[in-house]
XYZ file of C-alpha atoms in Angstrom:
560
model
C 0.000 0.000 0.000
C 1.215 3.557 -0.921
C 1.067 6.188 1.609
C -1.845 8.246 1.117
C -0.103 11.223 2.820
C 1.916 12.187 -0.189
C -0.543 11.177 -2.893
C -2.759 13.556 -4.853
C -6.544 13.035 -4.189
C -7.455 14.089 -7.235
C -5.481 11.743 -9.709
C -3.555 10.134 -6.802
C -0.087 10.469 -8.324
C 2.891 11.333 -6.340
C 3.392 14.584 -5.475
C 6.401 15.530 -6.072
C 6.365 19.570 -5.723
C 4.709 20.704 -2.702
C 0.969 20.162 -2.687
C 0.044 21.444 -6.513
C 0.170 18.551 -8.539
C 2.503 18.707 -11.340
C 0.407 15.716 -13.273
C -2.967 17.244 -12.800
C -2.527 20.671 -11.473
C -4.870 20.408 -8.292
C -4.056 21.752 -4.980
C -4.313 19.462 -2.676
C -4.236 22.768 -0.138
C -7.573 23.429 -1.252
C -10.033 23.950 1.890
C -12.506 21.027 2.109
C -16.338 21.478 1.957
C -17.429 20.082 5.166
C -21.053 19.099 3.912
C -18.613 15.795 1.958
C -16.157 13.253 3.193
C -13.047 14.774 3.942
C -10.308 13.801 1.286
C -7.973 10.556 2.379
C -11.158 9.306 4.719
C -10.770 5.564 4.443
C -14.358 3.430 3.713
C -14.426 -0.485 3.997
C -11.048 -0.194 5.029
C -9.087 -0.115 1.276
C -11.168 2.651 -0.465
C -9.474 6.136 0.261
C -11.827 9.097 -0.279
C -10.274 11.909 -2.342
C -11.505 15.283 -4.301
C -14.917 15.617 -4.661
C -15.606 15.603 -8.336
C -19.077 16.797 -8.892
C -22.737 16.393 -6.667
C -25.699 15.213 -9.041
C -29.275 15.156 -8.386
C -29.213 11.893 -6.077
C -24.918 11.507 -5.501
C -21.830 12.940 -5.165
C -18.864 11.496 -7.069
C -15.502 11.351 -5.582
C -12.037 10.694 -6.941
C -11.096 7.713 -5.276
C -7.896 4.788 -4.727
C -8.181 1.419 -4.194
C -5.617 0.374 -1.517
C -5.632 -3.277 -2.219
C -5.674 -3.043 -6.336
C -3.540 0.362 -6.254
C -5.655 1.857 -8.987
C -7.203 5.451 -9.428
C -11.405 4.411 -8.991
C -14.518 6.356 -8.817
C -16.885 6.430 -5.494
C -20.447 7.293 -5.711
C -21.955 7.947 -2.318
C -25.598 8.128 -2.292
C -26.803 11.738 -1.301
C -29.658 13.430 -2.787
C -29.140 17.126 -3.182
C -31.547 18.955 -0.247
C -32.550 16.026 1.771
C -29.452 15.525 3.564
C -26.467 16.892 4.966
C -23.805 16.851 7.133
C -22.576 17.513 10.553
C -19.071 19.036 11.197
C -16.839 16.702 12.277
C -19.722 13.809 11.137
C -18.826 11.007 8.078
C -22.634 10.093 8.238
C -25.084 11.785 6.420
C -27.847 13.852 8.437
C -31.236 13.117 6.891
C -33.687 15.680 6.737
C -37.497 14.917 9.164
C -39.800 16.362 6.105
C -37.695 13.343 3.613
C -37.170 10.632 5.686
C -39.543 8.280 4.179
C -38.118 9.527 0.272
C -34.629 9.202 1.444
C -35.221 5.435 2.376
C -36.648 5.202 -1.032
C -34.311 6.437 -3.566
C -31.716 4.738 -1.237
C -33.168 0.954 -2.152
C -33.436 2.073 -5.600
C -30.093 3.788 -6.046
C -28.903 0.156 -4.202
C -30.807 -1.879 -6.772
C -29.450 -0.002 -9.324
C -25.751 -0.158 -8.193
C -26.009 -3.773 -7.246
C -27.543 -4.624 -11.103
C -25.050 -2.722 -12.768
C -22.541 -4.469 -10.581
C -24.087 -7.808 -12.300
C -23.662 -6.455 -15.722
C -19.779 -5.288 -15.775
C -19.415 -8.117 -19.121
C -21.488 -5.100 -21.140
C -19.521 -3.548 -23.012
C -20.855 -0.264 -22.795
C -21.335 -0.002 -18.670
C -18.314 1.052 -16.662
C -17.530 -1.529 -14.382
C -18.718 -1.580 -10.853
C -17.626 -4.121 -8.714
C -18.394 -2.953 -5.258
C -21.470 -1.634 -3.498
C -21.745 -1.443 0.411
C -23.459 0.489 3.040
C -22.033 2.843 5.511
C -22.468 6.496 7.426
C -26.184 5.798 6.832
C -26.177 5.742 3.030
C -24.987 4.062 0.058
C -21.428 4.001 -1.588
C -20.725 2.242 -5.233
C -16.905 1.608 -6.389
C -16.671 2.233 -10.340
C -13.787 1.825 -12.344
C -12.068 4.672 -13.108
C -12.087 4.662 -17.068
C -9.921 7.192 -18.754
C -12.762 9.029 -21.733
C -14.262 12.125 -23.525
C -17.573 13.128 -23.263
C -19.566 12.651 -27.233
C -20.465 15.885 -27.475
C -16.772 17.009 -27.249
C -15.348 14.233 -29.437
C -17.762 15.750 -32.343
C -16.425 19.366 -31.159
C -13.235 18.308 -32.075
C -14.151 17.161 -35.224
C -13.934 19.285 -37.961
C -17.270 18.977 -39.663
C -19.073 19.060 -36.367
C -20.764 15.779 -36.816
C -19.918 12.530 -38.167
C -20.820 9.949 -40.923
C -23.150 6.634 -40.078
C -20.599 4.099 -40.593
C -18.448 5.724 -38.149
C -21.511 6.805 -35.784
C -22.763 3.158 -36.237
C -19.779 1.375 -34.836
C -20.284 3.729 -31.775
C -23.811 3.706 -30.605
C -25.184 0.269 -31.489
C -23.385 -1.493 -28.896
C -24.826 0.806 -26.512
C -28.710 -0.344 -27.434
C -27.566 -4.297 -25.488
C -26.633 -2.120 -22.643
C -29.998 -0.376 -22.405
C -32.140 -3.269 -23.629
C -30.601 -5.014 -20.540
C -31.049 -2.233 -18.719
C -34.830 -2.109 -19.851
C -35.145 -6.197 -18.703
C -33.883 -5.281 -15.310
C -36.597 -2.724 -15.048
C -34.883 0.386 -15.287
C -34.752 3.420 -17.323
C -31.503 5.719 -17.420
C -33.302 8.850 -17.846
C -30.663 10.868 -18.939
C -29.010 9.252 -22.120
C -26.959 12.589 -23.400
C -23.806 13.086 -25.479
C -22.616 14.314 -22.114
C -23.535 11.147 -20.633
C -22.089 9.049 -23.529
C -18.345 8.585 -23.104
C -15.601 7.589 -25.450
C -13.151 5.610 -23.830
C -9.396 4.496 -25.266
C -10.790 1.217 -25.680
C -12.818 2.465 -28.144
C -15.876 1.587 -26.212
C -18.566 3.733 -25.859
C -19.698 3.794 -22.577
C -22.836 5.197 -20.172
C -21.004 6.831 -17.366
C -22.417 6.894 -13.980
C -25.836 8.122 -14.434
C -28.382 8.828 -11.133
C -31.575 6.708 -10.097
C -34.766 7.033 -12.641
C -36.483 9.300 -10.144
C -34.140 12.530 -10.678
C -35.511 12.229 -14.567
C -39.046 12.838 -13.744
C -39.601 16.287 -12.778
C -42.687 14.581 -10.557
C -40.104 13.422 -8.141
C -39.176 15.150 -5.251
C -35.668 14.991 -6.479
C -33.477 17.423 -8.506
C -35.125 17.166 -12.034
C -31.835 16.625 -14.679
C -33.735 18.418 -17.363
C -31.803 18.070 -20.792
C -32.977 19.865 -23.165
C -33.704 18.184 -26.386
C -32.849 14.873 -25.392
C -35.206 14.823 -22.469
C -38.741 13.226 -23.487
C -42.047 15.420 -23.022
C -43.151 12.429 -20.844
C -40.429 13.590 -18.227
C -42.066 16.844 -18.041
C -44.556 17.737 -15.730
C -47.604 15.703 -17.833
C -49.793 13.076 -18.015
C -47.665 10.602 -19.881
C -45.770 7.591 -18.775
C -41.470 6.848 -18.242
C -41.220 4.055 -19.905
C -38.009 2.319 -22.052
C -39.519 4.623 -25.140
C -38.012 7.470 -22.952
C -35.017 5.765 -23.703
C -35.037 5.565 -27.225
C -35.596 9.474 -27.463
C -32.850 10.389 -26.152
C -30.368 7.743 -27.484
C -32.133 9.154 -30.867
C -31.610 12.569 -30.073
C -28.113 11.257 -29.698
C -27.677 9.995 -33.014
C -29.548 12.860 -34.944
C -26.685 15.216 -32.799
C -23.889 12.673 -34.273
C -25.272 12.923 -37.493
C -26.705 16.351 -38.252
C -24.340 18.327 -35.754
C -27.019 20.045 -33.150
C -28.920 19.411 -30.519
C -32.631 18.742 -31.460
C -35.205 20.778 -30.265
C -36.688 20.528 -26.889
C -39.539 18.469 -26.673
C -42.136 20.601 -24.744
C -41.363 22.908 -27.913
C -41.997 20.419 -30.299
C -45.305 19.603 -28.793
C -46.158 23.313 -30.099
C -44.001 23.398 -33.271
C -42.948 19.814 -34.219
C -40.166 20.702 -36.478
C -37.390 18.346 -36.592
C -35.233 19.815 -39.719
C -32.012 18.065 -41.351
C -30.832 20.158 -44.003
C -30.727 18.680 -47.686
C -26.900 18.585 -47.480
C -26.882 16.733 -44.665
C -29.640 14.734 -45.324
C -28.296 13.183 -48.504
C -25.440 11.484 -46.703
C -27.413 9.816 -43.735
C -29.207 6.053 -45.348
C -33.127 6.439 -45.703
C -33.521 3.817 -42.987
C -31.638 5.386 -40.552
C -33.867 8.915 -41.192
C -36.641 6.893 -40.967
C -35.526 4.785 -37.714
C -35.000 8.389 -36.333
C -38.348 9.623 -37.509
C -40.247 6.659 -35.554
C -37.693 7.178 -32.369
C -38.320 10.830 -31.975
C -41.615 11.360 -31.965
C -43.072 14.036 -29.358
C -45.484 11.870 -27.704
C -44.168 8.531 -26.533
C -47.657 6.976 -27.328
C -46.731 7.174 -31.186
C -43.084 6.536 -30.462
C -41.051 2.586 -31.136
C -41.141 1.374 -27.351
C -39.054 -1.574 -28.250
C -35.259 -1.573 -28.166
C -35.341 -4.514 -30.360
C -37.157 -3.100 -33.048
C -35.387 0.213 -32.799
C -32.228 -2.046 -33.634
C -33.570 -3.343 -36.711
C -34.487 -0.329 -37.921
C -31.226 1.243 -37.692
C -29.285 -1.635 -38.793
C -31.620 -1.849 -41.989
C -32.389 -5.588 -41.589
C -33.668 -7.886 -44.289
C -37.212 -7.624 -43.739
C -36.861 -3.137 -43.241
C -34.661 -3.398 -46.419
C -37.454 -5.227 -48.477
C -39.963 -2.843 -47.214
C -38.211 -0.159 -48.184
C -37.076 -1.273 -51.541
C -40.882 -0.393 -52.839
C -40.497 3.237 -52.077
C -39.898 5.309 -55.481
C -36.083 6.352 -55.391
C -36.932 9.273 -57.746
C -38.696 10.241 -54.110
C -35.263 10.155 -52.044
C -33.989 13.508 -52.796
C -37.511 15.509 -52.158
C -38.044 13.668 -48.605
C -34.335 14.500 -47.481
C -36.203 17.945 -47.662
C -39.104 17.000 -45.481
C -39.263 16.953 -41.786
C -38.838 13.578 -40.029
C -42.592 13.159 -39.386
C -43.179 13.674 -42.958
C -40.788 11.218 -44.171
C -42.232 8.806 -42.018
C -46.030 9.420 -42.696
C -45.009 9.502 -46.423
C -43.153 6.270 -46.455
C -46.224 5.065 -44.543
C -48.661 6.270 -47.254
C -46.922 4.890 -49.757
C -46.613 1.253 -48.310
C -50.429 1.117 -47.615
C -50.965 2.291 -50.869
C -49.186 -0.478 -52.441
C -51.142 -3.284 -50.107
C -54.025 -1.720 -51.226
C -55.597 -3.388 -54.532
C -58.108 -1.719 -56.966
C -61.091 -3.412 -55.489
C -60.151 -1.763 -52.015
C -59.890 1.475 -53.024
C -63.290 0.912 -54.823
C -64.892 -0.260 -51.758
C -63.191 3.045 -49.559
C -64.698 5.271 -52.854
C -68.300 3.439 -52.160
C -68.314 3.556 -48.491
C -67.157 7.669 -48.514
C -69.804 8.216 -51.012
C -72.447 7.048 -49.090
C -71.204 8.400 -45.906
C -71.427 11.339 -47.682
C -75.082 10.569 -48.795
C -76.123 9.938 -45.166
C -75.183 13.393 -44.044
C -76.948 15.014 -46.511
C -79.958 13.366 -45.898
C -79.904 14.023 -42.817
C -79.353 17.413 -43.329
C -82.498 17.877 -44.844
C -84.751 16.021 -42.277
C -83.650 18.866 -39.743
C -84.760 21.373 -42.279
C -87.738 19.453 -43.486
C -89.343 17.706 -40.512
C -90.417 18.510 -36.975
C -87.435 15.601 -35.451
C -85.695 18.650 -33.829
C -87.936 20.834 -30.960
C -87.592 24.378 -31.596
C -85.652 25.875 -28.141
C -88.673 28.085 -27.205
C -90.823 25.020 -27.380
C -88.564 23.379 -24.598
C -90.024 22.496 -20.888
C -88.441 23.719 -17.831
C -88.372 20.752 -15.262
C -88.139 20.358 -11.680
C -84.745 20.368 -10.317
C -83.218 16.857 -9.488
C -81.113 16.040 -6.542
C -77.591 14.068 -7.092
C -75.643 12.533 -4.379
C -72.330 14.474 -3.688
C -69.057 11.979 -4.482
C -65.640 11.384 -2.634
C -63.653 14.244 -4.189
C -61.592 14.509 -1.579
C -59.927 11.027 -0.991
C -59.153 9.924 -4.700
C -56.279 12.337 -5.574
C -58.259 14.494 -8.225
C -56.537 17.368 -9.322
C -58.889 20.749 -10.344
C -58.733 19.973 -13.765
C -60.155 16.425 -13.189
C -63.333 18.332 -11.827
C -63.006 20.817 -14.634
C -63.287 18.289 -17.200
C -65.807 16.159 -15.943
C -68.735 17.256 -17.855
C -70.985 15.387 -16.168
C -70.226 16.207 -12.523
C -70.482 20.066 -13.908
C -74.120 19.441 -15.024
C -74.921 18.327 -11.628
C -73.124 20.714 -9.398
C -71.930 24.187 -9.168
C -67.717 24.183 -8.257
C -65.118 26.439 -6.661
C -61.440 26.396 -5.958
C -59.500 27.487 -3.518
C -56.170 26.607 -2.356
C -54.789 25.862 1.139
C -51.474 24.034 2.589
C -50.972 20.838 3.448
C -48.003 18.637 4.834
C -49.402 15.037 3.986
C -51.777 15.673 0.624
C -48.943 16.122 -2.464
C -49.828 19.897 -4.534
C -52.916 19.953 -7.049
C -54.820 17.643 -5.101
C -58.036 18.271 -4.068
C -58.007 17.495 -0.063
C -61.309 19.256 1.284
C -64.806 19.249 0.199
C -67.709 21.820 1.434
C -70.055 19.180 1.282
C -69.659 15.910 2.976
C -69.697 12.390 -0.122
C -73.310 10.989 0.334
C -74.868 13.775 0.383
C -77.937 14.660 -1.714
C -78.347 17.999 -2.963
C -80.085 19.963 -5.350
C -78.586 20.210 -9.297
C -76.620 23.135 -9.514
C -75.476 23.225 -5.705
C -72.177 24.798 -5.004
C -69.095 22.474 -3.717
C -66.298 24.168 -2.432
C -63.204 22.007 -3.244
C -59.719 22.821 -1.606
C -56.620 22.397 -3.383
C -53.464 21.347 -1.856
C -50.507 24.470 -2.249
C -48.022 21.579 -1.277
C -45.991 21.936 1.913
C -45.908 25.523 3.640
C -41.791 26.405 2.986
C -39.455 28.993 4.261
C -35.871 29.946 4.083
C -33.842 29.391 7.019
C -32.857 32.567 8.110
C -29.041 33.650 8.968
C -28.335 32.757 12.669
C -24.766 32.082 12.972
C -23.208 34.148 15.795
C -26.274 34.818 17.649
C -26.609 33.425 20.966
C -28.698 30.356 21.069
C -31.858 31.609 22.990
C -31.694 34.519 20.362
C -31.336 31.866 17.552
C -34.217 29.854 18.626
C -37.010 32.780 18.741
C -35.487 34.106 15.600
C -36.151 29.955 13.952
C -39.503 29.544 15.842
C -40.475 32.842 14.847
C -40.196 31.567 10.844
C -42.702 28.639 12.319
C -39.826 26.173 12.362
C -38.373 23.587 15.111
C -35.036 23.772 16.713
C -32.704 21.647 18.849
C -29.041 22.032 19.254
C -25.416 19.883 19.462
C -23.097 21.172 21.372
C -19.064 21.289 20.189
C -15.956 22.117 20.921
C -14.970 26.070 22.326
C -11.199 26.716 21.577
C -11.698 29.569 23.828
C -12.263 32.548 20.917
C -15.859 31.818 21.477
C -18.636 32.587 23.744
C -20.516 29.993 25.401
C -24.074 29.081 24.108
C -23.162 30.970 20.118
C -24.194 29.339 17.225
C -21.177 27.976 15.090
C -21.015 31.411 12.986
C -19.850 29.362 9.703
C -22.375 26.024 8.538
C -23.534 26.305 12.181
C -27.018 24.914 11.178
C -28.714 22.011 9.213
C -30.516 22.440 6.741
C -28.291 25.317 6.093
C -29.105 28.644 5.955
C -30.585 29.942 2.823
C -32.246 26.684 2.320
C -35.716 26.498 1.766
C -37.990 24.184 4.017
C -40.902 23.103 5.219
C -42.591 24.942 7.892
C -42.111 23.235 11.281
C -38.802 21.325 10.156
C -36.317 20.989 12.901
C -33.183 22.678 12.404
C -30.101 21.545 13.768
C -27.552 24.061 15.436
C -23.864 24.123 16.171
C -23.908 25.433 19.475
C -20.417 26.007 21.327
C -19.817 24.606 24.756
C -17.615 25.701 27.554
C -14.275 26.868 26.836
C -12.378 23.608 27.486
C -9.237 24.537 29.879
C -6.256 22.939 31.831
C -4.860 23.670 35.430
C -1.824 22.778 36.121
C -0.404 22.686 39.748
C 3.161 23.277 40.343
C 5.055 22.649 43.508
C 8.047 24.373 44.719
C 10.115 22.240 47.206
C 11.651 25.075 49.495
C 14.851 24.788 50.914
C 16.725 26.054 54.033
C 20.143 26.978 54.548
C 21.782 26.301 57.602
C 24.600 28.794 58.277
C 27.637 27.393 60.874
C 29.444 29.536 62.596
């Protein structure tokens, strides 16, 4: 084992000139964040904690050694941004009262991810992981450190900006037997970028560590890792579904980047204006099938969208059944749909392929049918002008008003525009809205009603229905410095809880101050809920040491 002590912990090389790194150029004098492990902590024992690297929606990455392999590794400890923190002087992560019962969730799941991908290290395109252990009350995974560029630099560097399908090909279809397996495991990665998508000397691409599927669904109380134009609209704040389609978005948002040299647009903007352009130039160089593979990948809403990674496969690798399909299409047609937007390419190719299993006789029978559809209306067109089948308004009864029973709309997590759209329930009753907070009902869901379910009342009544605002938050105010009874009045006085630690007084303090740097958790400027406990760093008595000397005295006895 080397000695840590004169290693760098950011590329753990010798050092050789003082505390700058001459191989990496970090400073290994550089002042440690105390919300992360402190560089050269040791986990399990043989994994040495170095720089911190970056902090992601669910984890923080570290640089990291291996003690008993000596190699350079990466370590992934499990801490979702604004549910937890960290005491001073603490290795184990402080959880937060409002996310306890989250924080145990993502924790299994980042866990079950960790511990599958640890399973799958023979993939080619997943960076090995071949530890995952718990300790200081979360999660840790050891992953290979694997020298790489991100994609989206590698086509930077390249003169053209993008690249040509046989290269592009060699690169990203190993990567679809990574996600399909991924997919069979039941998970989704979420966040499938050019960023994400690493070139390695191997010449492997590879996913690099990517977070749990919940920070990719802006539904989920953690950090949403928007990226725009490869994110799908069903990550968005909507009504659709994650699903392995989500997938195949972004991996083809991926290749359409490779190919065409931009980013796509984002798909909440698509939904409004869904145009997905590859100029002609461009366009002539990329195969048919693969424009066409893209066309079926990317579209906006992931009910119309290939949900298979199987299929997706064929289409991009043109396989003899695709090929024979598409030999029918007219290749005087080629250069004109290079022109068209993906969606058109695809609804043309489509066109043209029903056309052809379409025989005379069919089309005669569509001709017939739309002929006397047509027929139909008109006749009955003219019995509502001819004939007394329709009541004039005026000649319309008023009748008595009924009485409905009142349902549950309080207990079965509608959301306003559940009621709004109901057009029944709006024949029957009269509604309002009004909003109100709430610490156990999740925001937009209706959680009062005016009028108990079972009730009978008279068409038309009013129902007042109240709409959950979410959880009541505030921002912790500044308290560092202040004496603690000050501290607490100025904490309960924002409606939140407090209780105090007490630590060590050096003797430049005064007793009973809160720490005047990080002195509380959640930190100050954080926003939460209304009646969280806060934590405070409260400094004890000034720790001193009396010693006692004693002087043996002598006499002198003088002879004369």
């Amino acid at each position: 084992m080397r000695d840590i002590e004169n290693l760098c912990m950011n590329c753990f090389s010798e050092l050789t000139e003082g505390a700058v790194c001459t191989e990496c150029g970090y400073d290994n004098d550089t002042p440690a964040d105390t919300l992360y492990l402190a560089p050269k902590t040791i986990l399990e024992g043989r994994y040495v904690i170095g720089a911190k690297q970056e902090h992601e929606s669910d984890a923080v990455n570290y640089a990291g050694y291996d003690t008993q392999l000596d190699k350079q590794i990466i370590i992934r400890e499990f801490y979702p941004k604004g549910m937890a923190s960290r005491l001073e002087g603490s290795d184990a992560i402080h959880i937060r009262q409002r996310y306890t019962n989250e924080f145990n969730s993502y924790k299994t799941a980042f866990t079950d991810l960790w511990t599958t991908l640890e399973k799958m290290h023979k993939l080619s395109a997943v960076v090995p992981v071949y530890d995952v252990f718990e300790a200081n009350e979360t999660v840790y995974a050891i992953i290979e450190y694997i020298d790489s560029i991100p994609l989206r630099e590698y086509l930077l560097r390249n003169e053209e900006g993008y690249i040509l399908w046989d290269s592009a090909r060699l690169m990203f279809m190993p990567v679809l037997t990574t996600i399909e397996a991924l997919h069979s495991n039941g998970f989704i990665h979420g966040s499938i970028t050019p960023d994400n998508l690493v070139l390695c000397r191997d010449g492997k691409v590879r996913l690099k560590p990517f977070c749990i599927q919940q920070a990719a669904d802006a539904t989920s109380e953690l950090e949403f890792n928007s990226n725009d134009g490869y994110s799908a609209l069903e990550q968005y704040d909507n009504s659709h579904k994650i699903g392995p389609e989500t997938d195949i978005y972004a991996f083809a948002a991926c290749i359409y980047r490779a190919l065409v040299g931009s980013n796509p647009p984002s798909a909440p903007e698509r939904e409004s204006n869904d145009k997905l352009m590859i100029p002609n130039s461009i366009a002539e160089s990329i195969p048919m099938h693969v424009i066409k593979a893209m066309g079926s990948a990317l579209q906006v809403y992931p009910e119309k969208r290939i949900k298979d990674i199987s299929e997706f496969r064929e289409l991009l690798d043109a396989a003899p059944s695709v090929r024979a399909q598409g030999a029918t299409v007219d290749a005087a047609k080629v250069k004109e749909e290079n022109q068209r937007t993906l969606e058109e390419q695809l609804d043309y190719v489509a066109h043209q392929r029903e056309l052809e299993k379409m025989g005379r006789k069919s089309r005669y029978a569509v001709i017939v049918l739309v002929v006397l559809i047509i027929a139909a209306i008109g006749a009955g067109i003219y019995l509502v002008k001819n004939t007394d089948l329709i009541v004039p308004k005026e000649e319309t009864t008023t009748t008595q008003l009924q009485s409905f029973e009142v349902p549950n709309f309080s207990n079965n997590g509608y959301t306003q525009s559940d009621i709004e759209n109901n057009g029944v329930w709006n024949q029957q009753f009269r509604f309002t809205f009004n909003g109100d907070y709430s610490t156990d009902v999740e925001k937009g869901i209706i959680f009062k009603q005016s009028i108990q379910p079972g009730e009978k009342v008279k068409e038309g009544t009013e129902i007042v229905l109240t709409v959950s605002q979410g959880i009541q938050t505030v921002e912790v105010p500044e308290v560092g410095g202040l004496s603690l009874e000050d501290a607490t009045k100025k904490l309960e006085a924002a409606g939140l809880k407090v209780s105090s630690v007490e630590i060590y007084n050096d003797g430049t303090h005064t007793k009973d101050t809160v720490k005047a740097n990080d002195g509380a958790a959640p930190a100050v400027g954080s926003t939460v809920a209304v009646g969280e406990e806060i934590i405070l760093q409260v400094y004890g008595e000034v720790q001193t040491t009396t010693t006692t000397t004693t002087t043996e005295a002598s006499s002198s006895i003088s002879v004369n």
